[in-house]
mmCIF file of C-alpha atoms in Angstrom:
data_model
loop_
_atom_site.group_PDB
_atom_site.id
_atom_site.type_symbol
_atom_site.label_atom_id
_atom_site.label_comp_id
_atom_site.label_asym_id
_atom_site.label_seq_id
_atom_site.Cartn_x
_atom_site.Cartn_y
_atom_site.Cartn_z
ATOM 1 C CA MET A 1 111.054 -137.174 155.176
ATOM 2 C CA GLY A 2 108.530 -138.098 152.491
ATOM 3 C CA GLY A 3 107.102 -134.564 152.597
ATOM 4 C CA PHE A 4 110.538 -133.112 152.079
ATOM 5 C CA ARG A 5 111.265 -135.347 149.057
ATOM 6 C CA LYS A 6 107.929 -134.400 147.475
ATOM 7 C CA ALA A 7 108.708 -130.620 147.984
ATOM 8 C CA ALA A 8 112.137 -131.096 146.456
ATOM 9 C CA ILE A 9 110.835 -132.916 143.423
ATOM 10 C CA GLY A 10 108.083 -130.378 142.870
ATOM 11 C CA ARG A 11 110.357 -127.323 143.374
ATOM 12 C CA PRO A 12 110.120 -124.939 140.307
ATOM 13 C CA ARG A 13 113.182 -124.168 138.366
ATOM 14 C CA GLY A 14 115.251 -121.323 139.650
ATOM 15 C CA PHE A 15 115.423 -119.558 136.211
ATOM 16 C CA ASP A 16 113.193 -118.304 133.377
ATOM 17 C CA ILE A 17 113.043 -120.869 130.615
ATOM 18 C CA ASP A 18 112.119 -118.325 127.971
ATOM 19 C CA GLU A 19 114.857 -115.850 129.069
ATOM 20 C CA ALA A 20 117.466 -118.606 129.126
ATOM 21 C CA LEU A 21 116.425 -119.721 125.582
ATOM 22 C CA GLU A 22 116.517 -116.199 124.308
ATOM 23 C CA ARG A 23 120.003 -115.794 125.526
ATOM 24 C CA ALA A 24 121.150 -119.130 123.998
ATOM 25 C CA MET A 25 119.675 -117.929 120.704
ATOM 26 C CA GLN A 26 121.757 -114.781 120.928
ATOM 27 C CA VAL A 27 124.906 -116.828 121.532
ATOM 28 C CA PHE A 28 124.281 -119.128 118.631
ATOM 29 C CA TRP A 29 123.347 -116.202 116.344
ATOM 30 C CA ALA A 30 126.607 -114.373 117.266
ATOM 31 C CA ARG A 31 129.021 -117.382 117.310
ATOM 32 C CA GLY A 32 127.455 -120.144 115.253
ATOM 33 C CA TYR A 33 126.880 -123.684 116.499
ATOM 34 C CA GLU A 34 130.468 -124.785 116.714
ATOM 35 C CA GLY A 35 131.699 -121.390 118.046
ATOM 36 C CA ALA A 36 129.197 -121.490 120.967
ATOM 37 C CA SER A 37 130.788 -123.575 123.623
ATOM 38 C CA LEU A 38 128.729 -125.100 126.424
ATOM 39 C CA THR A 39 130.603 -122.668 128.776
ATOM 40 C CA ASP A 40 129.440 -119.665 126.530
ATOM 41 C CA LEU A 41 126.003 -120.863 126.452
ATOM 42 C CA THR A 42 125.507 -121.610 130.145
ATOM 43 C CA ALA A 43 127.273 -118.428 131.202
ATOM 44 C CA ALA A 44 124.931 -116.367 129.004
ATOM 45 C CA MET A 45 121.869 -118.330 130.182
ATOM 46 C CA GLY A 46 122.868 -117.923 133.852
ATOM 47 C CA ILE A 47 122.520 -121.621 134.600
ATOM 48 C CA THR A 48 124.694 -124.695 135.197
ATOM 49 C CA LYS A 49 125.354 -127.284 132.581
ATOM 50 C CA THR A 50 123.318 -129.730 134.649
ATOM 51 C CA SER A 51 120.428 -127.347 134.608
ATOM 52 C CA MET A 52 120.833 -126.863 130.831
ATOM 53 C CA TYR A 53 120.774 -130.565 130.101
ATOM 54 C CA ALA A 54 117.689 -131.042 132.363
ATOM 55 C CA ALA A 55 115.763 -128.237 130.703
ATOM 56 C CA PHE A 56 116.817 -128.355 127.048
ATOM 57 C CA GLY A 57 118.683 -131.539 126.476
ATOM 58 C CA ASN A 58 122.057 -131.599 124.823
ATOM 59 C CA LYS A 59 123.650 -128.795 122.719
ATOM 60 C CA GLU A 60 122.018 -129.992 119.446
ATOM 61 C CA GLN A 61 118.614 -130.107 121.084
ATOM 62 C CA LEU A 62 119.204 -126.637 122.570
ATOM 63 C CA PHE A 63 120.283 -125.325 119.075
ATOM 64 C CA ARG A 64 117.006 -126.706 117.574
ATOM 65 C CA LYS A 65 114.946 -124.987 120.230
ATOM 66 C CA ALA A 66 116.835 -121.743 119.679
ATOM 67 C CA LEU A 67 116.273 -121.987 115.908
ATOM 68 C CA GLN A 68 112.586 -122.495 116.461
ATOM 69 C CA ARG A 69 112.507 -119.459 118.751
ATOM 70 C CA TYR A 70 114.414 -117.544 116.034
ATOM 71 C CA GLY A 71 111.942 -118.570 113.335
ATOM 72 C CA GLN A 72 108.936 -117.497 115.430
ATOM 73 C CA GLY A 73 110.555 -114.263 116.547
ATOM 74 C CA PRO A 74 113.269 -112.386 114.601
ATOM 75 C CA ALA A 75 112.824 -114.387 111.461
ATOM 76 C CA SER A 76 109.078 -114.472 111.467
ATOM 77 C CA TYR A 77 109.128 -111.886 108.634
ATOM 78 C CA ALA A 78 109.513 -114.857 106.231
ATOM 79 C CA THR A 79 106.118 -116.368 107.252
ATOM 80 C CA HIS A 80 104.430 -112.917 107.448
ATOM 81 C CA ALA A 81 105.655 -111.995 103.861
ATOM 82 C CA LEU A 82 103.666 -114.972 102.464
ATOM 83 C CA THR A 83 100.416 -113.221 103.474
ATOM 84 C CA GLU A 84 101.040 -110.211 101.304
ATOM 85 C CA PRO A 85 98.378 -109.767 98.583
ATOM 86 C CA THR A 86 100.757 -109.973 95.568
ATOM 87 C CA ALA A 87 103.828 -111.942 94.649
ATOM 88 C CA ARG A 88 105.822 -108.703 94.264
ATOM 89 C CA ALA A 89 104.691 -107.553 97.786
ATOM 90 C CA VAL A 90 105.689 -110.924 99.121
ATOM 91 C CA ALA A 91 109.246 -110.660 97.609
ATOM 92 C CA GLU A 92 109.634 -107.053 98.813
ATOM 93 C CA ALA A 93 108.499 -107.917 102.370
ATOM 94 C CA PHE A 94 110.834 -110.872 102.459
ATOM 95 C CA LEU A 95 113.851 -108.788 101.506
ATOM 96 C CA ARG A 96 112.846 -105.876 103.749
ATOM 97 C CA GLY A 97 112.473 -108.262 106.642
ATOM 98 C CA SER A 98 115.932 -109.674 105.915
ATOM 99 C CA VAL A 99 117.424 -106.236 106.030
ATOM 100 C CA GLN A 100 115.680 -105.321 109.211
ATOM 101 C CA THR A 101 116.395 -108.594 111.034
ATOM 102 C CA THR A 102 120.104 -108.766 110.158
ATOM 103 C CA THR A 103 120.759 -105.193 111.224
ATOM 104 C CA ARG A 104 118.802 -104.959 114.464
ATOM 105 C CA PRO A 105 120.653 -102.808 117.086
ATOM 106 C CA ASP A 106 119.782 -105.239 119.792
ATOM 107 C CA ALA A 107 120.902 -108.361 118.183
ATOM 108 C CA PRO A 108 124.070 -109.829 116.376
ATOM 109 C CA SER A 109 124.568 -108.728 112.774
ATOM 110 C CA GLY A 110 123.603 -111.158 110.162
ATOM 111 C CA CYS A 111 121.245 -114.199 110.249
ATOM 112 C CA LEU A 112 121.304 -117.100 112.596
ATOM 113 C CA THR A 113 120.314 -119.438 109.793
ATOM 114 C CA VAL A 114 123.356 -118.324 107.701
ATOM 115 C CA GLN A 115 125.987 -117.957 110.461
ATOM 116 C CA GLY A 116 124.740 -120.830 112.474
ATOM 117 C CA ALA A 117 126.884 -123.450 110.663
ATOM 118 C CA LEU A 118 129.574 -121.678 108.798
ATOM 119 C CA ALA A 119 132.313 -123.847 110.342
ATOM 120 C CA SER A 120 132.871 -127.171 108.508
ATOM 121 C CA GLY A 121 133.964 -129.576 111.208
ATOM 122 C CA ASP A 122 132.143 -132.737 112.125
ATOM 123 C CA ASP A 123 130.871 -131.156 115.353
ATOM 124 C CA GLY A 124 128.831 -128.761 113.210
ATOM 125 C CA ARG A 125 127.132 -131.423 111.037
ATOM 126 C CA PRO A 126 123.943 -131.515 113.140
ATOM 127 C CA ALA A 127 123.486 -127.702 112.895
ATOM 128 C CA ARG A 128 124.337 -127.723 109.086
ATOM 129 C CA GLU A 129 121.622 -130.412 108.479
ATOM 130 C CA VAL A 130 118.932 -128.681 110.451
ATOM 131 C CA LEU A 131 119.659 -125.371 108.838
ATOM 132 C CA VAL A 132 119.614 -126.890 105.316
ATOM 133 C CA ASP A 133 116.156 -128.247 106.089
ATOM 134 C CA TRP A 134 115.047 -124.874 107.544
ATOM 135 C CA ARG A 135 116.248 -122.946 104.474
ATOM 136 C CA ASN A 136 114.796 -125.473 102.145
ATOM 137 C CA ASP A 137 111.456 -125.310 103.845
ATOM 138 C CA ALA A 138 111.455 -121.568 103.546
ATOM 139 C CA GLY A 139 112.257 -121.900 99.842
ATOM 140 C CA VAL A 140 109.400 -124.340 99.241
ATOM 141 C CA ARG A 141 106.928 -122.070 100.915
ATOM 142 C CA LEU A 142 108.029 -119.141 98.789
ATOM 143 C CA GLU A 143 107.726 -121.288 95.677
ATOM 144 C CA GLU A 144 104.329 -122.455 96.551
ATOM 145 C CA ARG A 145 103.243 -118.826 97.120
ATOM 146 C CA PHE A 146 104.602 -117.751 93.736
ATOM 147 C CA GLN A 147 102.912 -120.695 92.069
ATOM 148 C CA ARG A 148 99.598 -119.541 93.546
ATOM 149 C CA ALA A 149 100.359 -116.054 92.094
ATOM 150 C CA VAL A 150 100.754 -117.618 88.715
ATOM 151 C CA ASP A 151 97.613 -119.654 89.068
ATOM 152 C CA GLU A 152 95.745 -116.444 90.002
ATOM 153 C CA GLY A 153 97.070 -114.332 87.226
ATOM 154 C CA ASP A 154 99.177 -112.134 89.564
ATOM 155 C CA LEU A 155 102.397 -113.386 87.871
ATOM 156 C CA PRO A 156 102.832 -114.018 84.134
ATOM 157 C CA ARG A 157 101.931 -117.575 82.969
ATOM 158 C CA ASP A 158 105.565 -118.089 81.907
ATOM 159 C CA ALA A 159 106.946 -117.017 85.313
ATOM 160 C CA LYS A 160 109.065 -119.720 87.041
ATOM 161 C CA PRO A 161 108.013 -119.984 90.776
ATOM 162 C CA ALA A 162 110.985 -122.196 91.703
ATOM 163 C CA ARG A 163 113.437 -119.848 90.064
ATOM 164 C CA LEU A 164 111.859 -116.769 91.633
ATOM 165 C CA ALA A 165 111.941 -118.449 95.114
ATOM 166 C CA ARG A 166 115.567 -119.387 94.701
ATOM 167 C CA TYR A 167 116.444 -115.899 93.624
ATOM 168 C CA ILE A 168 114.747 -114.189 96.527
ATOM 169 C CA MET A 169 116.246 -116.637 98.986
ATOM 170 C CA THR A 170 119.701 -116.103 97.570
ATOM 171 C CA VAL A 171 119.425 -112.311 97.776
ATOM 172 C CA GLY A 172 117.989 -112.517 101.253
ATOM 173 C CA PHE A 173 120.865 -114.675 102.460
ATOM 174 C CA GLY A 174 123.365 -112.483 100.586
ATOM 175 C CA ILE A 175 122.001 -109.487 102.527
ATOM 176 C CA ALA A 176 122.632 -111.436 105.723
ATOM 177 C CA VAL A 177 126.281 -112.033 104.802
ATOM 178 C CA GLN A 178 126.732 -108.363 103.925
ATOM 179 C CA ALA A 179 125.120 -107.283 107.185
ATOM 180 C CA ALA A 180 127.585 -109.491 109.051
ATOM 181 C CA SER A 181 130.389 -107.839 107.059
ATOM 182 C CA GLY A 182 129.261 -104.402 108.399
ATOM 183 C CA LEU A 183 126.860 -102.971 105.775
ATOM 184 C CA GLY A 184 124.081 -100.892 107.267
ATOM 185 C CA PRO A 185 120.387 -101.009 106.630
ATOM 186 C CA ASP A 186 120.307 -98.253 104.068
ATOM 187 C CA GLU A 187 122.925 -99.841 101.952
ATOM 188 C CA LEU A 188 121.234 -103.219 102.304
ATOM 189 C CA GLN A 189 117.852 -101.893 101.406
ATOM 190 C CA GLU A 190 119.379 -100.475 98.215
ATOM 191 C CA ILE A 191 120.526 -103.992 97.356
ATOM 192 C CA ALA A 192 116.960 -105.318 98.010
ATOM 193 C CA ASP A 193 115.520 -102.459 95.785
ATOM 194 C CA THR A 194 118.041 -103.190 93.082
ATOM 195 C CA ALA A 195 117.118 -106.915 93.098
ATOM 196 C CA MET A 196 113.499 -106.042 92.616
ATOM 197 C CA LEU A 197 114.177 -104.227 89.419
ATOM 198 C CA SER A 198 114.326 -107.597 87.618
ATOM 199 C CA TRP A 199 110.967 -108.817 88.923
ATOM 200 C CA PRO A 200 108.515 -110.044 86.329
ATOM 201 C CA ARG A 201 105.944 -107.603 85.163
#
């Protein structure tokens, strides 16, 4: 009897954690936090609600894990852009990444960090708060990179790093909204290219 209990406790999960989280991310990406019901999530993940709670916690905790996966995967362009050698190249890479990520043929149109909390009910407050933090952090990292460019002489001394970061973030999120509305990559890249016409020289 004791041997049976030990085997039951030690039995591995009957599903792939990474695959289930990937599917949950896709549901949140397509439907937003409030629009993604537990039934939608567990059906896509191929698991029961009990298994979901045991592996990921509640819906909010699952969303946080899905957002982390999104940041390390589809939205990793935002981090990679910061390694570009010039501030202009950083901005171009950020906007190009936004275009490519929001128009992927194998994923929902738009951006998880924009669509994730579009609804305004109380149920969506946890998602709104975590996404505000996520976007603010991305903006701070861009600002710091542009400040470094000013310090190194890559940007003019009178350039405003905070203003430039807000500008690029706003254009990037605008691209995401337009992608969700049906604009294609070529049209969106034109928007990105037009935005760069005002970049400090």
